[in-house]
Short mmCIF file of C-alpha atoms and ligand atoms in Angstrom, two decimals:
data_model
loop_
_atom_site.label_atom_id
_atom_site.label_comp_id
_atom_site.label_asym_id
_atom_site.label_seq_id
_atom_site.Cartn_x
_atom_site.Cartn_y
_atom_site.Cartn_z
CA MET A 10 -109.02 -8.39 -73.33
CA SER A 11 -108.78 -12.32 -74.42
CA GLY A 12 -106.82 -10.75 -77.52
CA ARG A 13 -106.51 -12.67 -80.24
CA GLY A 14 -106.41 -16.90 -80.17
CA MET A 15 -109.15 -18.53 -78.75
CA VAL A 16 -110.19 -18.55 -75.31
CA ALA A 17 -110.36 -21.85 -72.53
CA VAL A 18 -112.13 -22.01 -69.26
CA VAL A 19 -110.34 -24.23 -66.83
CA ALA A 20 -113.47 -26.02 -64.53
CA GLY A 21 -112.34 -26.39 -60.95
CA SER A 22 -113.53 -29.10 -58.24
CA GLY A 23 -117.08 -29.54 -58.16
CA ILE A 24 -117.56 -26.96 -60.74
CA ASP A 25 -119.62 -27.80 -63.85
CA LEU A 26 -119.45 -25.85 -66.50
CA THR A 27 -121.66 -27.15 -69.36
CA GLY A 28 -124.06 -24.66 -68.92
CA LEU A 29 -121.48 -22.18 -70.88
CA LEU A 30 -121.65 -24.31 -73.92
CA ASP A 31 -124.40 -23.94 -76.22
CA ASP A 32 -123.12 -27.19 -78.58
CA THR A 33 -120.08 -28.91 -78.16
CA ASP A 34 -117.99 -31.52 -80.23
CA ASP A 35 -116.87 -34.67 -78.59
CA PRO A 36 -114.76 -34.64 -75.32
CA VAL A 37 -111.12 -35.36 -75.53
CA PRO A 38 -109.45 -37.04 -72.52
CA PHE A 39 -106.54 -35.40 -71.34
CA ARG A 40 -105.53 -37.76 -68.74
CA GLU A 41 -103.45 -41.28 -69.48
CA THR A 42 -104.36 -44.27 -67.99
CA GLY A 43 -101.76 -45.32 -65.45
CA ASP A 44 -101.78 -41.49 -63.99
CA GLY A 45 -103.86 -42.98 -60.94
CA PRO A 46 -107.35 -42.71 -59.79
CA PRO A 47 -108.70 -39.54 -61.24
CA GLY A 48 -110.92 -38.23 -58.98
CA HIS A 49 -112.00 -35.83 -61.26
CA PRO A 50 -113.19 -36.11 -64.45
CA CYS A 51 -110.22 -34.73 -67.39
CA VAL A 52 -111.73 -33.72 -70.45
CA PHE A 53 -111.58 -31.03 -72.86
CA VAL A 54 -114.68 -30.00 -74.40
CA ARG A 55 -114.72 -27.74 -77.04
CA GLY A 56 -117.94 -25.94 -77.79
CA ARG A 57 -119.64 -22.74 -78.95
CA CYS A 58 -120.70 -20.01 -76.38
CA GLY A 59 -122.53 -17.51 -78.25
CA LEU A 60 -120.04 -16.81 -81.16
CA ARG A 61 -117.00 -17.74 -79.30
CA ASP A 62 -115.33 -20.84 -79.86
CA VAL A 63 -114.53 -21.97 -76.68
CA ILE A 64 -112.96 -25.10 -74.64
CA VAL A 65 -113.91 -26.04 -71.18
CA GLN A 66 -111.09 -28.21 -69.53
CA GLN A 67 -113.16 -30.19 -66.99
CA GLY A 68 -110.61 -31.46 -64.13
CA ARG A 69 -107.10 -30.29 -63.86
CA PHE A 70 -104.09 -32.08 -62.10
CA HIS A 71 -103.31 -31.15 -58.43
CA ALA A 72 -99.51 -30.84 -56.80
CA TYR A 73 -101.20 -32.92 -53.85
CA GLU A 74 -101.58 -35.52 -56.27
CA GLY A 75 -97.97 -35.79 -56.90
CA PHE A 76 -97.74 -34.68 -59.96
CA ASN A 77 -94.22 -32.82 -61.05
CA LEU A 78 -94.34 -29.21 -62.15
CA ASP A 79 -93.95 -30.21 -65.80
CA ARG A 80 -96.91 -32.69 -65.36
CA LEU A 81 -98.92 -30.18 -63.51
CA VAL A 82 -99.25 -27.92 -66.42
CA ARG A 83 -99.05 -29.97 -69.48
CA PRO A 84 -102.49 -29.42 -70.49
CA ILE A 85 -102.10 -25.80 -70.59
CA ASP A 86 -99.12 -26.88 -73.16
CA ALA A 87 -102.28 -28.72 -74.67
CA LEU A 88 -104.29 -25.78 -74.71
CA TYR A 89 -101.45 -23.48 -76.29
CA ALA A 90 -101.36 -26.33 -78.88
CA MET A 91 -104.38 -26.00 -80.02
CA GLY A 92 -104.71 -22.00 -80.03
CA VAL A 93 -105.53 -20.84 -76.76
CA ARG A 94 -104.31 -17.38 -76.29
CA ALA A 95 -106.61 -16.65 -72.87
CA ILE A 96 -107.61 -18.61 -69.94
CA VAL A 97 -109.60 -18.24 -66.85
CA PHE A 98 -108.97 -20.46 -64.32
CA THR A 99 -111.87 -21.40 -61.80
CA ASN A 100 -111.37 -22.83 -58.86
CA ALA A 101 -113.28 -23.90 -54.79
CA ALA A 102 -111.42 -21.89 -52.36
CA GLY A 103 -111.70 -20.60 -48.84
CA GLY A 104 -112.64 -16.97 -48.16
CA LEU A 105 -110.23 -15.86 -45.88
CA ARG A 106 -112.26 -12.11 -45.09
CA PRO A 107 -114.71 -12.19 -42.63
CA GLU A 108 -117.60 -10.74 -44.96
CA MET A 109 -117.13 -13.64 -47.41
CA GLU A 110 -119.79 -16.27 -48.04
CA PRO A 111 -120.11 -19.67 -49.78
CA GLY A 112 -121.26 -19.65 -53.39
CA GLN A 113 -119.72 -16.16 -54.19
CA LEU A 114 -117.06 -15.49 -56.65
CA ALA A 115 -113.48 -13.76 -56.25
CA ALA A 116 -111.55 -12.19 -59.06
CA ALA A 117 -107.61 -12.75 -58.11
CA THR A 118 -105.44 -9.94 -58.70
CA GLU A 119 -102.54 -11.92 -57.73
CA VAL A 120 -101.71 -15.45 -57.06
CA VAL A 121 -99.15 -16.16 -54.19
CA ALA A 122 -97.83 -19.41 -53.77
CA TRP A 123 -97.28 -20.41 -50.28
CA PRO A 124 -93.49 -22.39 -50.40
CA PHE A 125 -93.42 -25.71 -50.88
CA ARG A 126 -90.08 -27.77 -51.69
CA ARG A 127 -90.88 -29.81 -54.17
CA PHE A 128 -92.00 -26.85 -56.19
CA VAL A 129 -89.98 -23.74 -57.74
CA LEU A 130 -92.36 -21.38 -58.24
CA PRO A 131 -92.19 -17.01 -58.64
CA ASP A 132 -94.13 -15.74 -54.68
CA THR A 133 -96.41 -13.35 -56.55
CA ILE A 134 -97.83 -14.27 -60.24
CA PRO A 135 -99.87 -11.37 -61.30
CA THR A 136 -103.45 -12.03 -63.35
CA ASP A 137 -103.48 -10.25 -66.89
CA PHE A 138 -107.51 -9.40 -66.38
CA ALA A 139 -110.25 -9.50 -64.14
CA VAL A 140 -113.40 -11.58 -65.16
CA PRO A 141 -116.05 -8.74 -63.87
CA GLY A 142 -119.00 -9.43 -62.38
CA CYS A 143 -117.63 -10.89 -59.11
CA ASP A 144 -118.48 -10.12 -55.48
CA HIS A 145 -114.90 -9.81 -54.17
CA ALA A 146 -111.28 -9.48 -55.72
CA GLY A 147 -107.92 -10.03 -53.86
CA THR A 148 -105.06 -11.99 -53.58
CA HIS A 149 -105.31 -15.82 -53.82
CA ALA A 150 -103.19 -17.68 -52.23
CA TRP A 151 -101.95 -20.83 -53.33
CA MET A 152 -101.43 -24.13 -50.95
CA HIS A 153 -100.15 -27.48 -51.80
CA GLY A 154 -102.95 -29.26 -49.80
CA PRO A 155 -104.44 -32.39 -49.51
CA CYS A 156 -105.14 -30.88 -46.23
CA TYR A 157 -107.22 -27.88 -45.39
CA GLU A 158 -105.20 -25.16 -43.64
CA THR A 159 -104.92 -25.34 -39.64
CA ARG A 160 -105.80 -22.25 -38.04
CA ALA A 161 -102.00 -21.08 -37.92
CA GLU A 162 -101.79 -21.16 -41.71
CA ILE A 163 -104.94 -19.62 -41.98
CA HIS A 164 -104.05 -16.69 -39.70
CA ALA A 165 -100.81 -16.58 -41.51
CA LEU A 166 -102.36 -16.14 -44.84
CA GLN A 167 -105.10 -13.35 -43.52
CA CYS A 168 -101.56 -11.51 -41.90
CA ALA A 169 -100.54 -11.36 -45.67
CA ARG A 170 -103.65 -10.02 -46.57
CA ALA A 171 -105.19 -12.56 -48.66
CA ALA A 172 -108.35 -12.88 -49.59
CA THR A 173 -108.91 -16.30 -50.80
CA VAL A 174 -106.67 -20.14 -50.47
CA GLY A 175 -107.32 -22.88 -52.85
CA MET A 176 -104.84 -25.62 -54.31
CA SER A 177 -104.80 -24.70 -57.67
CA ALA A 178 -104.14 -22.11 -60.19
CA ALA A 179 -100.48 -20.92 -59.31
CA PRO A 180 -98.75 -23.76 -61.20
CA GLU A 181 -100.88 -23.22 -63.80
CA LEU A 182 -100.71 -18.96 -63.95
CA ALA A 183 -96.78 -19.44 -64.42
CA ARG A 184 -96.71 -21.68 -67.38
CA CYS A 185 -99.14 -19.06 -69.02
CA ARG A 186 -97.06 -16.38 -68.13
CA GLU A 187 -93.84 -17.92 -69.52
CA LEU A 188 -95.98 -19.13 -73.03
CA GLY A 189 -97.70 -15.41 -73.25
CA VAL A 190 -101.10 -16.68 -72.73
CA ARG A 191 -103.73 -14.12 -70.82
CA ALA A 192 -104.96 -15.61 -67.67
CA ALA A 193 -107.20 -14.43 -64.79
CA VAL A 194 -108.54 -16.89 -61.74
CA VAL A 195 -111.93 -16.66 -60.60
CA SER A 196 -112.82 -18.54 -57.17
CA CYS A 197 -116.06 -20.21 -56.31
CA ILE A 198 -116.17 -19.96 -52.19
CA THR A 199 -117.37 -22.41 -51.06
CA ASN A 200 -116.43 -22.15 -47.43
CA ASN A 201 -114.99 -19.11 -45.21
CA CYS A 202 -111.87 -20.23 -43.27
CA CYS A 203 -113.08 -18.12 -40.17
CA ALA A 204 -115.59 -20.76 -39.40
CA VAL A 205 -114.86 -23.02 -36.42
CA ALA A 206 -117.06 -26.13 -38.29
CA PRO A 207 -114.67 -28.47 -39.71
CA LEU A 208 -114.36 -28.42 -43.79
CA SER A 209 -115.65 -31.49 -45.88
CA HIS A 210 -114.76 -32.11 -49.67
CA GLU A 211 -118.23 -33.52 -49.83
CA HIS A 212 -119.24 -29.77 -48.63
CA VAL A 213 -116.88 -28.17 -50.96
CA LEU A 214 -117.81 -30.15 -54.04
CA ASP A 215 -121.62 -29.19 -53.28
CA VAL A 216 -121.36 -25.75 -52.87
CA ALA A 217 -119.11 -25.26 -55.97
CA ALA A 218 -121.98 -27.26 -57.61
CA LYS A 219 -124.38 -25.29 -57.01
CA ALA A 220 -122.26 -22.00 -57.49
CA SER A 221 -121.87 -23.02 -61.02
CA ARG A 222 -124.93 -22.03 -62.85
CA ARG A 223 -123.82 -18.19 -61.38
CA LEU A 224 -120.26 -18.85 -62.96
CA ALA A 225 -121.38 -19.72 -66.10
CA TYR A 226 -123.42 -16.64 -66.55
CA VAL A 227 -120.65 -14.59 -65.28
CA LEU A 228 -117.95 -16.12 -67.57
CA ARG A 229 -120.60 -15.72 -70.88
CA THR A 230 -121.65 -12.07 -70.06
CA TRP A 231 -117.56 -11.90 -70.03
CA LEU A 232 -117.26 -13.43 -73.47
CA GLY A 233 -120.17 -12.07 -74.70
CA ARG A 234 -118.42 -8.66 -74.12
CA GLU A 235 -115.31 -10.03 -75.60
CA GLU A 236 -117.00 -10.45 -78.83
N1 LIG B 17 -108.60 -24.36 -48.56
C1 LIG B 17 -108.13 -24.99 -49.57
N2 LIG B 17 -108.95 -25.06 -50.71
C2 LIG B 17 -110.14 -25.10 -50.62
C3 LIG B 17 -110.65 -24.31 -49.78
C4 LIG B 17 -110.01 -24.06 -48.30
O1 LIG B 17 -110.83 -23.23 -47.72
N3 LIG B 17 -112.11 -24.55 -49.62
C5 LIG B 17 -112.23 -24.98 -50.71
N4 LIG B 17 -111.07 -25.20 -51.71
#
């Protein structure tokens, strides 16, 4: 499914994919100083997963950090220049269906971009393939953030039949389509949006970290089938 060229995996907030790589080269930072306080490590880690050469992008730029669209997708341009022709985006996400549980994985069939005036993105961006082995599949909704959604927004997203909601993937996925890079999105559900308890960033990071091993396993299995 990845076709020819190298594969990259983008690790979302709290997601640690070091378990995906058997051995690695020195990490290459992609966030320049002057970009503001990182909050996320921003490095490309090139390594091997079985017989495959894989680049893991640890950290990413978010719209809520104030970056414009061109800046947000610059890591995708860099991966493309390194020969990457298939990318799996992972992220932390809220589950919009009542049966979704923290720690589960969801494959996006498409990403819908909630309107935000600074960004001109297609409303609906299809993914090119689904990574097998996820617990759920459906539409992923992209929100600008950084606040988690209000009850009204959650209700609107549920009425729109979105399965998951997160703050990344739409700008990057749109750039992949422009470049002809095949792309998929796997979300780690860190919380169910139907829950009434307030959500904290620490909780999101904690659940994402705990789900990382399984996510790495799912990705490793997929890469093995791709050989
Ligand atoms: N909403 C948006 N982004 C998220 C969520 C959420 O509920 N959980 C983790 N990332």
